[in-house]
Amino acid sequence: MNIKEYISSGVVESYVLGLLTAQERFEFEQYCEAYPELKAARNAFELAIEKQAMENAVPPPASIKEKVLSAIQQKPASNTSKIINMEPTTRRSSGSRWIAAASIILFLVAGYFAYTYYNQTKELKNSNSELEAKVNRTDSILNKMLEEQKIMSDPNVAVVNLTGTTPAKATANIYWDSTSADVYLVVKNMPQLPSDKQYQLWSIINGPGGQLQPSSMGLFDIGDNKKVMLKMGNVKKADAFAITIENRGNTGGPNLEQLQSMGKTRLQ
Amino acid sequence: MSRFWGCFFCLSFDQLLEPKPTYSEQELVVLLNEQDNDAFNYLYDHYSGALFTIINQIVPDKDTASDVLQEVFVNIWRKIDTYDETKGRLFTWMLNIARNAAIDKIRSKGYRDNQRNQPIAEGESGGMAMSSNPSVNDVGLKKVLTTLNEEYRKLIDLSYFQGFTHEEIAKMMGIPLGTVKTRIRTAISQLRTMIR
């Protein structure tokens, strides 16, 4: 800022004479702290004004001094009420009418807002609980997916592709955790079965004499479980996995004529 | 207290140009803050004339101006603790209290109603409401004002003596706000050179 220009702009005189806005006044006071020459200019003009005023002083009526001195001995409140009394009474009554009208309007407005806010709050509460339920559902799905993701990306989990052995081309993937021996199944393409039938997963070990040794990993249905990872049985050693169609609740061995799909593990 | 008076006299003889030496003003402020009656007596004797002149230039009626003066000194007494010497001299502070009180008075409904009942109307010269009192019209700031050109004089009169904001003046005179601001500043700068 060019302080010389600022000083000669008339701002000093405007400040002293009380003609600045609050903002300009604040600014001027800030600059006064920073620029001694601004403060000096202010002081010079103040002295000039004071001198001018003192030279042109006209004594007030002598009675005023007495009134002032007696007024300052009184409590501030009594003086204030005296000033108010100087206002014409009509103004006060019209003023109180306005205040009454204003307070009624204020009351109505406040009531309207209270009602609106009450309704809004009710609506908000409802939509809030809806949202909460939705979030809970989403959360459980997400957790399941995360779990699956974890299994799929685990380096200790081997993937075995089961490919269809019939025209139905039933395919599935096995995720086999080599450390925990857990087996997970993801169905890719398997037709629905009649209600008395179930699919059954088998782990198969190549026996010593070429004898296949199947053991059940569990029965499962296709239905809503499509695309979802199913946790099946638990096996440490398997040369292959196979899926057959069995009677619902089968407890016997595999019906190999109904073999649907099969895949060899890479562990052999 | 007598020490204070003695001090004041010797200094006022030394520095006739300054009505009151700086440290005396500081001392006065300290004493007023302690609600010292002697100091207030001195303050009144010393400054009531100057403040009365400025009030009477805004409020032409002498009795009303006297009422305003009374109110002003009571306010000075009560509000002395709000005076901040870093923001200006004591007289400047009192001058602004006086000016504001006088402007509040001419704007009060009671005063305006009263004026309407007066037999003699004020000068019709476009809002120069206070130019009806010849005894104070041509002294002090007002006298300096007469040396300004007509437009500047009117602007200072409206803003300083009638207390209109720049926005109000712009509306009244039909000129842009920015122009009002610059012209008032210019007019006031000219005042400074004339006052010295």
CSV table of C-alpha atoms in Angstrom, one decimal:
chain,number,residue,atom,x,y,z
A,1,MET,CA,0.0,0.0,0.0
A,2,ASN,CA,1.2,3.5,-0.8
A,3,ILE,CA,0.8,5.2,2.6
A,4,LYS,CA,1.4,8.7,1.3
A,5,GLU,CA,-1.5,8.3,-1.1
A,6,TYR,CA,-3.6,6.8,1.6
A,7,ILE,CA,-2.9,9.7,4.0
A,8,SER,CA,-3.7,12.3,1.3
A,9,SER,CA,-6.9,10.6,0.3
A,10,GLY,CA,-9.0,12.3,2.9
A,11,VAL,CA,-9.3,9.2,5.0
A,12,VAL,CA,-7.5,10.7,8.0
A,13,GLU,CA,-10.0,13.6,8.2
A,14,SER,CA,-12.9,11.3,7.6
A,15,TYR,CA,-11.8,9.1,10.4
A,16,VAL,CA,-11.4,12.0,12.9
A,17,LEU,CA,-14.7,13.5,11.9
A,18,GLY,CA,-16.4,10.1,12.3
A,19,LEU,CA,-17.4,9.7,8.6
A,20,LEU,CA,-16.0,6.3,7.9
A,21,THR,CA,-17.9,3.0,7.9
A,22,ALA,CA,-17.1,0.5,10.6
A,23,GLN,CA,-15.0,-1.5,8.1
A,24,GLU,CA,-13.0,1.5,6.9
A,25,ARG,CA,-12.5,2.6,10.5
A,26,PHE,CA,-11.2,-0.8,11.5
A,27,GLU,CA,-8.8,-0.7,8.5
A,28,PHE,CA,-7.6,2.7,9.4
A,29,GLU,CA,-6.9,1.7,13.0
A,30,GLN,CA,-4.9,-1.3,11.7
A,31,TYR,CA,-2.8,0.9,9.4
A,32,CYS,CA,-2.2,3.4,12.3
A,33,GLU,CA,-0.5,0.6,14.2
A,34,ALA,CA,1.8,-0.2,11.2
A,35,TYR,CA,2.5,3.3,9.9
A,36,PRO,CA,3.7,5.9,12.4
A,37,GLU,CA,3.3,8.7,9.8
A,38,LEU,CA,-0.4,7.8,9.5
A,39,LYS,CA,-0.8,8.2,13.2
A,40,ALA,CA,1.1,11.5,13.1
A,41,ALA,CA,-1.2,12.8,10.3
A,42,ARG,CA,-4.2,11.8,12.4
A,43,ASN,CA,-2.8,13.5,15.5
A,44,ALA,CA,-2.1,16.6,13.5
A,45,PHE,CA,-5.6,16.9,12.2
A,46,GLU,CA,-7.1,16.1,15.6
A,47,LEU,CA,-5.1,19.0,17.1
A,48,ALA,CA,-6.1,21.3,14.2
A,49,ILE,CA,-9.8,20.5,14.7
A,50,GLU,CA,-9.5,20.8,18.5
A,51,LYS,CA,-7.8,24.2,18.1
A,52,GLN,CA,-10.5,25.3,15.7
A,53,ALA,CA,-13.2,24.2,18.0
A,54,MET,CA,-11.7,25.7,21.1
A,55,GLU,CA,-11.2,29.1,19.4
A,56,ASN,CA,-14.9,29.1,18.3
A,57,ALA,CA,-16.3,27.9,21.6
A,58,VAL,CA,-19.6,29.5,22.6
A,59,PRO,CA,-20.4,29.0,26.3
A,60,PRO,CA,-23.6,27.1,27.0
A,61,PRO,CA,-26.2,28.5,29.4
A,62,ALA,CA,-24.8,28.4,32.9
A,63,SER,CA,-27.7,26.3,34.2
A,64,ILE,CA,-26.6,23.3,32.2
A,65,LYS,CA,-23.5,22.6,34.3
A,66,GLU,CA,-25.6,22.2,37.4
A,67,LYS,CA,-28.0,19.9,35.7
A,68,VAL,CA,-25.1,17.8,34.5
A,69,LEU,CA,-23.4,17.6,37.9
A,70,SER,CA,-26.6,16.6,39.6
A,71,ALA,CA,-27.4,14.0,36.8
A,72,ILE,CA,-24.0,12.2,37.3
A,73,GLN,CA,-24.7,11.7,41.0
A,74,GLN,CA,-27.9,9.7,40.1
A,75,LYS,CA,-28.1,6.1,39.1
A,76,PRO,CA,-27.8,5.5,35.4
A,77,ALA,CA,-31.3,4.0,35.2
A,78,SER,CA,-33.1,7.1,36.3
A,79,ASN,CA,-31.5,9.1,33.6
A,80,THR,CA,-32.3,6.5,31.0
A,81,SER,CA,-36.0,6.6,31.9
A,82,LYS,CA,-35.9,10.4,31.7
A,83,ILE,CA,-34.6,10.2,28.1
A,84,ILE,CA,-37.4,7.8,27.2
A,85,ASN,CA,-40.0,10.1,28.7
A,86,MET,CA,-39.0,12.7,26.1
A,87,GLU,CA,-40.4,10.6,23.3
A,88,PRO,CA,-44.1,11.3,22.5
A,89,THR,CA,-46.5,8.8,24.1
A,90,THR,CA,-48.2,8.0,20.7
A,91,ARG,CA,-45.0,6.6,19.4
A,92,ARG,CA,-44.6,4.3,22.4
A,93,SER,CA,-48.1,2.9,22.1
A,94,SER,CA,-47.8,2.3,18.4
A,95,GLY,CA,-44.5,0.7,19.1
A,96,SER,CA,-46.0,-1.7,21.6
A,97,ARG,CA,-48.8,-2.6,19.1
A,98,TRP,CA,-46.1,-3.5,16.6
A,99,ILE,CA,-44.3,-5.5,19.2
A,100,ALA,CA,-47.5,-7.4,20.0
A,101,ALA,CA,-48.2,-8.0,16.3
A,102,ALA,CA,-44.6,-9.1,15.8
A,103,SER,CA,-44.7,-11.5,18.7
A,104,ILE,CA,-47.9,-13.1,17.4
A,105,ILE,CA,-46.4,-13.5,13.9
A,106,LEU,CA,-43.2,-14.9,15.5
A,107,PHE,CA,-45.3,-17.4,17.5
A,108,LEU,CA,-47.1,-18.6,14.4
A,109,VAL,CA,-43.9,-18.8,12.4
A,110,ALA,CA,-42.3,-20.8,15.2
A,111,GLY,CA,-45.3,-23.1,15.3
A,112,TYR,CA,-45.2,-23.7,11.6
A,113,PHE,CA,-41.4,-24.5,11.8
A,114,ALA,CA,-41.9,-26.8,14.7
A,115,TYR,CA,-44.6,-28.8,12.8
A,116,THR,CA,-42.5,-29.0,9.7
A,117,TYR,CA,-39.5,-30.1,11.6
A,118,TYR,CA,-41.5,-32.7,13.5
A,119,ASN,CA,-42.7,-34.2,10.2
A,120,GLN,CA,-39.3,-34.1,8.7
A,121,THR,CA,-37.9,-35.8,11.7
A,122,LYS,CA,-40.5,-38.6,11.4
A,123,GLU,CA,-39.7,-39.1,7.7
A,124,LEU,CA,-36.0,-39.1,8.4
A,125,LYS,CA,-36.3,-41.7,11.2
A,126,ASN,CA,-38.3,-44.0,8.8
A,127,SER,CA,-35.9,-43.7,6.0
A,128,ASN,CA,-33.0,-44.1,8.4
A,129,SER,CA,-34.2,-47.5,9.7
A,130,GLU,CA,-34.8,-48.6,6.1
A,131,LEU,CA,-31.3,-47.6,5.2
A,132,GLU,CA,-30.0,-49.4,8.3
A,133,ALA,CA,-31.7,-52.7,7.2
A,134,LYS,CA,-30.3,-52.2,3.7
A,135,VAL,CA,-26.8,-51.6,5.0
A,136,ASN,CA,-27.0,-54.7,7.1
A,137,ARG,CA,-28.1,-56.9,4.2
A,138,THR,CA,-25.4,-55.4,2.0
A,139,ASP,CA,-22.9,-55.9,4.8
A,140,SER,CA,-23.5,-59.6,5.1
A,141,ILE,CA,-23.3,-60.1,1.3
A,142,LEU,CA,-20.1,-58.1,1.3
A,143,ASN,CA,-18.6,-60.1,4.1
A,144,LYS,CA,-19.4,-63.3,2.3
A,145,MET,CA,-17.8,-62.0,-0.9
A,146,LEU,CA,-14.8,-60.9,1.0
A,147,GLU,CA,-14.4,-64.3,2.5
A,148,GLU,CA,-14.7,-65.9,-0.9
A,149,GLN,CA,-12.2,-63.4,-2.3
A,150,LYS,CA,-9.8,-64.3,0.5
A,151,ILE,CA,-10.1,-68.0,-0.2
A,152,MET,CA,-9.7,-67.5,-4.0
A,153,SER,CA,-6.6,-65.3,-3.6
A,154,ASP,CA,-4.9,-67.5,-0.9
A,155,PRO,CA,-1.7,-68.9,-2.4
A,156,ASN,CA,-2.2,-72.1,-0.5
A,157,VAL,CA,-5.5,-72.8,-2.2
A,158,ALA,CA,-5.4,-74.9,-5.3
A,159,VAL,CA,-8.0,-74.7,-8.0
A,160,VAL,CA,-9.4,-77.8,-9.6
A,161,ASN,CA,-11.6,-77.4,-12.6
A,162,LEU,CA,-14.3,-80.0,-12.9
A,163,THR,CA,-15.4,-80.5,-16.5
A,164,GLY,CA,-18.6,-82.0,-17.7
A,165,THR,CA,-18.7,-85.7,-18.7
A,166,THR,CA,-22.2,-85.7,-20.0
A,167,PRO,CA,-24.0,-83.7,-22.7
A,168,ALA,CA,-25.3,-81.5,-19.9
A,169,LYS,CA,-21.8,-80.1,-19.5
A,170,ALA,CA,-22.0,-79.7,-15.8
A,171,THR,CA,-19.0,-77.7,-14.7
A,172,ALA,CA,-17.7,-76.5,-11.4
A,173,ASN,CA,-14.6,-75.3,-9.6
A,174,ILE,CA,-13.1,-76.7,-6.5
A,175,TYR,CA,-11.0,-74.5,-4.2
A,176,TRP,CA,-8.9,-76.7,-2.0
A,177,ASP,CA,-7.0,-75.3,0.9
A,178,SER,CA,-3.8,-77.4,1.3
A,179,THR,CA,-3.2,-76.1,4.8
A,180,SER,CA,-6.6,-76.5,6.4
A,181,ALA,CA,-7.7,-79.3,4.0
A,182,ASP,CA,-11.0,-77.4,3.5
A,183,VAL,CA,-12.8,-77.9,0.2
A,184,TYR,CA,-15.0,-75.2,-1.3
A,185,LEU,CA,-17.2,-75.6,-4.4
A,186,VAL,CA,-18.3,-73.0,-6.9
A,187,VAL,CA,-21.0,-74.2,-9.2
A,188,LYS,CA,-20.6,-72.8,-12.7
A,189,ASN,CA,-23.2,-74.5,-14.9
A,190,MET,CA,-25.3,-77.3,-13.4
A,191,PRO,CA,-28.9,-78.0,-14.3
A,192,GLN,CA,-31.6,-78.1,-11.7
A,193,LEU,CA,-32.5,-81.6,-10.4
A,194,PRO,CA,-35.9,-83.2,-9.6
A,195,SER,CA,-36.7,-82.7,-5.9
A,196,ASP,CA,-35.8,-86.3,-5.0
A,197,LYS,CA,-32.3,-86.0,-6.4
A,198,GLN,CA,-29.2,-84.2,-5.2
A,199,TYR,CA,-25.7,-83.6,-6.5
A,200,GLN,CA,-22.9,-85.2,-4.5
A,201,LEU,CA,-19.2,-84.2,-4.4
A,202,TRP,CA,-16.6,-86.9,-4.1
A,203,SER,CA,-12.8,-86.9,-3.5
A,204,ILE,CA,-11.1,-89.8,-5.2
A,205,ILE,CA,-7.8,-91.4,-4.4
A,206,ASN,CA,-6.1,-93.7,-6.9
A,207,GLY,CA,-5.6,-96.8,-4.9
A,208,PRO,CA,-2.5,-99.1,-5.2
A,209,GLY,CA,-4.0,-101.6,-7.6
A,210,GLY,CA,-5.7,-99.0,-9.8
A,211,GLN,CA,-8.6,-99.2,-7.4
A,212,LEU,CA,-10.5,-95.9,-7.1
A,213,GLN,CA,-11.3,-95.0,-3.5
A,214,PRO,CA,-14.1,-92.3,-3.4
A,215,SER,CA,-15.1,-90.6,-0.2
A,216,SER,CA,-18.1,-88.2,0.1
A,217,MET,CA,-17.5,-84.5,0.4
A,218,GLY,CA,-21.2,-83.7,0.9
A,219,LEU,CA,-24.5,-83.5,-0.9
A,220,PHE,CA,-25.7,-80.1,-2.3
A,221,ASP,CA,-28.6,-78.6,-4.2
A,222,ILE,CA,-28.6,-76.2,-7.0
A,223,GLY,CA,-31.0,-73.4,-6.4
A,224,ASP,CA,-30.4,-70.1,-4.8
A,225,ASN,CA,-26.9,-71.3,-4.3
A,226,LYS,CA,-25.9,-70.5,-7.8
A,227,LYS,CA,-22.6,-68.5,-8.0
A,228,VAL,CA,-22.1,-68.9,-4.3
A,229,MET,CA,-19.2,-70.7,-2.7
A,230,LEU,CA,-20.3,-73.8,-0.8
A,231,LYS,CA,-18.1,-75.1,2.0
A,232,MET,CA,-17.9,-78.9,1.5
A,233,GLY,CA,-16.1,-81.6,3.4
A,234,ASN,CA,-12.5,-81.8,4.5
A,235,VAL,CA,-9.8,-83.9,2.8
A,236,LYS,CA,-6.0,-84.0,3.0
A,237,LYS,CA,-5.3,-86.2,0.0
A,238,ALA,CA,-7.2,-86.5,-3.3
A,239,ASP,CA,-6.1,-87.3,-6.8
A,240,ALA,CA,-9.4,-86.1,-8.3
A,241,PHE,CA,-12.8,-84.6,-7.5
A,242,ALA,CA,-16.0,-85.8,-9.0
A,243,ILE,CA,-19.7,-84.9,-8.9
A,244,THR,CA,-22.5,-87.5,-9.3
A,245,ILE,CA,-26.3,-87.3,-9.1
A,246,GLU,CA,-27.6,-89.4,-6.2
A,247,ASN,CA,-30.9,-89.9,-4.4
A,248,ARG,CA,-31.6,-87.2,-1.9
A,249,GLY,CA,-29.8,-87.9,1.3
A,250,ASN,CA,-27.5,-90.6,-0.2
A,251,THR,CA,-25.4,-92.4,2.4
A,252,GLY,CA,-23.9,-95.1,0.2
A,253,GLY,CA,-21.1,-95.0,-2.4
A,254,PRO,CA,-21.1,-93.0,-5.6
A,255,ASN,CA,-23.3,-94.0,-8.5
A,256,LEU,CA,-20.6,-93.6,-11.1
A,257,GLU,CA,-23.1,-94.1,-14.0
A,258,GLN,CA,-24.5,-90.8,-13.0
A,259,LEU,CA,-21.0,-89.1,-13.0
A,260,GLN,CA,-21.6,-85.5,-14.1
A,261,SER,CA,-18.2,-83.9,-14.0
A,262,MET,CA,-14.7,-84.6,-12.9
A,263,GLY,CA,-11.3,-83.0,-12.5
A,264,LYS,CA,-7.9,-84.2,-11.6
A,265,THR,CA,-5.8,-82.4,-8.9
A,266,ARG,CA,-2.3,-81.4,-9.7
A,267,LEU,CA,-0.9,-83.0,-6.6
A,268,GLN,CA,-0.3,-86.4,-8.1
B,1,MET,CA,-5.3,17.7,43.2
B,2,SER,CA,-3.7,21.1,43.6
B,3,ARG,CA,-0.5,19.6,42.1
B,4,PHE,CA,-2.6,18.8,39.0
B,5,TRP,CA,-3.9,22.3,38.6
B,6,GLY,CA,-0.5,23.9,39.1
B,7,CYS,CA,0.9,21.6,36.5
B,8,PHE,CA,-1.8,22.4,34.1
B,9,PHE,CA,-1.3,26.2,34.4
B,10,CYS,CA,2.4,26.2,33.8
B,11,LEU,CA,2.0,24.0,30.8
B,12,SER,CA,-0.8,25.9,29.2
B,13,PHE,CA,1.2,29.1,29.4
B,14,ASP,CA,4.1,27.3,27.7
B,15,GLN,CA,2.0,25.8,25.0
B,16,LEU,CA,-0.7,28.3,24.1
B,17,LEU,CA,-1.2,26.7,20.7
B,18,GLU,CA,-2.2,23.4,22.2
B,19,PRO,CA,-5.2,23.9,24.5
B,20,LYS,CA,-4.0,21.1,26.7
B,21,PRO,CA,-0.7,19.3,26.8
B,22,THR,CA,-0.7,15.6,26.0
B,23,TYR,CA,0.2,14.2,29.3
B,24,SER,CA,-2.3,16.4,31.0
B,25,GLU,CA,-4.9,14.8,28.8
B,26,GLN,CA,-3.7,11.4,29.9
B,27,GLU,CA,-3.9,12.4,33.5
B,28,LEU,CA,-7.3,13.7,33.0
B,29,VAL,CA,-8.4,10.4,31.5
B,30,VAL,CA,-6.9,8.5,34.5
B,31,LEU,CA,-8.8,10.8,36.9
B,32,LEU,CA,-12.1,10.6,35.1
B,33,ASN,CA,-11.8,6.8,35.1
B,34,GLU,CA,-11.5,7.1,38.9
B,35,GLN,CA,-14.8,9.1,38.8
B,36,ASP,CA,-12.9,12.2,40.1
B,37,ASN,CA,-15.4,15.1,40.4
B,38,ASP,CA,-12.8,17.8,40.2
B,39,ALA,CA,-11.4,16.4,37.0
B,40,PHE,CA,-15.0,16.3,35.6
B,41,ASN,CA,-15.6,19.9,36.6
B,42,TYR,CA,-12.4,20.9,34.8
B,43,LEU,CA,-13.4,18.9,31.8
B,44,TYR,CA,-16.8,20.6,31.6
B,45,ASP,CA,-15.4,24.1,32.1
B,46,HIS,CA,-12.7,23.5,29.5
B,47,TYR,CA,-14.7,21.7,26.7
B,48,SER,CA,-18.4,22.5,27.1
B,49,GLY,CA,-18.1,25.6,25.0
B,50,ALA,CA,-16.5,23.8,22.1
B,51,LEU,CA,-18.9,20.9,22.2
B,52,PHE,CA,-21.9,23.2,22.6
B,53,THR,CA,-20.9,25.0,19.4
B,54,ILE,CA,-20.7,21.8,17.4
B,55,ILE,CA,-24.0,20.6,18.9
B,56,ASN,CA,-25.7,24.0,18.2
B,57,GLN,CA,-24.5,23.8,14.6
B,58,ILE,CA,-26.5,20.6,14.2
B,59,VAL,CA,-29.4,21.4,16.5
B,60,PRO,CA,-30.2,25.0,15.8
B,61,ASP,CA,-32.6,25.5,18.7
B,62,LYS,CA,-30.5,26.6,21.7
B,63,ASP,CA,-32.6,25.0,24.4
B,64,THR,CA,-32.6,21.6,22.7
B,65,ALA,CA,-28.9,22.0,22.0
B,66,SER,CA,-28.4,22.6,25.7
B,67,ASP,CA,-30.4,19.4,26.5
B,68,VAL,CA,-28.1,17.5,24.1
B,69,LEU,CA,-25.0,19.0,25.7
B,70,GLN,CA,-26.2,17.8,29.1
B,71,GLU,CA,-26.8,14.3,27.8
B,72,VAL,CA,-23.4,14.3,26.2
B,73,PHE,CA,-21.5,15.2,29.3
B,74,VAL,CA,-23.4,12.6,31.3
B,75,ASN,CA,-22.5,10.1,28.7
B,76,ILE,CA,-18.9,11.1,28.8
B,77,TRP,CA,-18.9,10.6,32.5
B,78,ARG,CA,-20.5,7.2,32.3
B,79,LYS,CA,-18.6,5.9,29.2
B,80,ILE,CA,-15.1,7.2,29.9
B,81,ASP,CA,-13.9,3.6,30.4
B,82,THR,CA,-14.7,3.0,26.7
B,83,TYR,CA,-12.3,5.7,25.6
B,84,ASP,CA,-9.3,4.2,23.9
B,85,GLU,CA,-6.4,6.7,23.7
B,86,THR,CA,-4.7,4.6,21.0
B,87,LYS,CA,-7.6,5.5,18.6
B,88,GLY,CA,-7.5,9.2,19.0
B,89,ARG,CA,-7.4,12.2,21.3
B,90,LEU,CA,-9.9,12.7,24.1
B,91,PHE,CA,-11.4,15.7,22.4
B,92,THR,CA,-12.0,13.8,19.2
B,93,TRP,CA,-13.8,11.1,21.2
B,94,MET,CA,-16.0,13.7,22.9
B,95,LEU,CA,-16.6,15.6,19.7
B,96,ASN,CA,-17.9,12.4,18.0
B,97,ILE,CA,-20.2,11.7,21.0
B,98,ALA,CA,-21.5,15.2,20.8
B,99,ARG,CA,-22.0,15.0,17.0
B,100,ASN,CA,-23.8,11.6,17.2
B,101,ALA,CA,-26.1,12.8,20.1
B,102,ALA,CA,-27.0,15.9,18.1
B,103,ILE,CA,-27.8,14.0,15.0
B,104,ASP,CA,-29.8,11.5,17.0
B,105,LYS,CA,-31.7,14.4,18.3
B,106,ILE,CA,-32.6,16.0,15.0
B,107,ARG,CA,-33.7,12.6,13.7
B,108,SER,CA,-35.9,11.7,16.7
B,109,LYS,CA,-39.6,11.8,16.0
B,110,GLY,CA,-40.2,14.1,19.0
B,111,TYR,CA,-37.8,16.7,17.7
B,112,ARG,CA,-39.2,16.6,14.1
B,113,ASP,CA,-42.8,16.9,15.4
B,114,ASN,CA,-41.8,19.8,17.5
B,115,GLN,CA,-40.1,21.5,14.5
B,116,ARG,CA,-43.3,21.3,12.5
B,117,ASN,CA,-45.1,23.3,15.1
B,118,GLN,CA,-42.6,26.1,15.1
B,119,PRO,CA,-43.9,29.3,13.4
B,120,ILE,CA,-40.7,30.0,11.5
B,121,ALA,CA,-39.8,27.4,8.9
B,122,GLU,CA,-36.2,26.4,8.3
B,123,GLY,CA,-34.3,27.5,5.2
B,124,GLU,CA,-35.7,25.8,2.1
B,125,SER,CA,-32.3,25.4,0.5
B,126,GLY,CA,-32.4,21.7,-0.2
B,127,GLY,CA,-31.9,20.0,3.2
B,128,MET,CA,-29.6,22.6,4.7
B,129,ALA,CA,-31.7,22.3,7.8
B,130,MET,CA,-29.4,23.9,10.3
B,131,SER,CA,-28.5,27.0,8.4
B,132,SER,CA,-31.2,29.0,10.3
B,133,ASN,CA,-29.1,29.9,13.3
B,134,PRO,CA,-26.8,32.9,12.4
B,135,SER,CA,-25.1,33.0,15.8
B,136,VAL,CA,-23.3,29.7,15.3
B,137,ASN,CA,-23.5,29.3,11.6
B,138,ASP,CA,-20.3,31.1,10.7
B,139,VAL,CA,-17.9,29.8,13.2
B,140,GLY,CA,-15.6,26.8,13.4
B,141,LEU,CA,-16.0,24.0,10.9
B,142,LYS,CA,-19.0,25.7,9.5
B,143,LYS,CA,-17.0,28.8,8.7
B,144,VAL,CA,-14.4,26.7,6.9
B,145,LEU,CA,-17.2,25.1,5.0
B,146,THR,CA,-18.3,28.3,3.4
B,147,THR,CA,-14.9,28.5,1.7
B,148,LEU,CA,-15.6,25.2,-0.2
B,149,ASN,CA,-17.5,25.2,-3.4
B,150,GLU,CA,-21.3,24.7,-3.3
B,151,GLU,CA,-21.3,21.0,-4.1
B,152,TYR,CA,-18.5,20.0,-1.6
B,153,ARG,CA,-20.2,22.2,1.0
B,154,LYS,CA,-23.5,20.4,0.5
B,155,LEU,CA,-21.8,17.0,0.7
B,156,ILE,CA,-20.0,17.8,4.0
B,157,ASP,CA,-23.2,19.4,5.4
B,158,LEU,CA,-25.2,16.3,4.6
B,159,SER,CA,-22.7,13.8,5.9
B,160,TYR,CA,-21.1,15.6,8.8
B,161,PHE,CA,-23.8,18.0,10.1
B,162,GLN,CA,-26.8,15.9,9.2
B,163,GLY,CA,-25.3,12.5,9.6
B,164,PHE,CA,-26.6,10.9,6.4
B,165,THR,CA,-24.7,7.8,5.2
B,166,HIS,CA,-22.9,7.9,1.9
B,167,GLU,CA,-25.6,5.6,0.5
B,168,GLU,CA,-28.4,8.0,1.6
B,169,ILE,CA,-26.6,10.9,0.1
B,170,ALA,CA,-26.1,9.1,-3.2
B,171,LYS,CA,-29.8,8.4,-3.4
B,172,MET,CA,-30.7,11.9,-2.3
B,173,MET,CA,-28.5,13.7,-4.9
B,174,GLY,CA,-28.8,11.1,-7.6
B,175,ILE,CA,-25.1,10.4,-8.0
B,176,PRO,CA,-23.3,7.1,-7.8
B,177,LEU,CA,-22.1,5.9,-4.3
B,178,GLY,CA,-18.4,5.8,-5.5
B,179,THR,CA,-18.6,9.4,-6.6
B,180,VAL,CA,-20.1,10.4,-3.3
B,181,LYS,CA,-17.3,8.7,-1.4
B,182,THR,CA,-14.5,10.3,-3.5
B,183,ARG,CA,-16.1,13.7,-3.5
B,184,ILE,CA,-16.5,13.7,0.3
B,185,ARG,CA,-12.9,12.6,0.7
B,186,THR,CA,-11.7,15.4,-1.6
B,187,ALA,CA,-13.8,18.0,0.1
B,188,ILE,CA,-12.5,16.9,3.4
B,189,SER,CA,-8.9,17.0,2.2
B,190,GLN,CA,-9.5,20.6,1.3
B,191,LEU,CA,-10.9,21.2,4.7
B,192,ARG,CA,-7.6,20.1,6.2
B,193,THR,CA,-5.5,22.6,4.3
B,194,MET,CA,-8.0,25.4,5.3
B,195,ILE,CA,-8.1,24.5,8.9
B,196,ARG,CA,-4.3,24.9,9.4
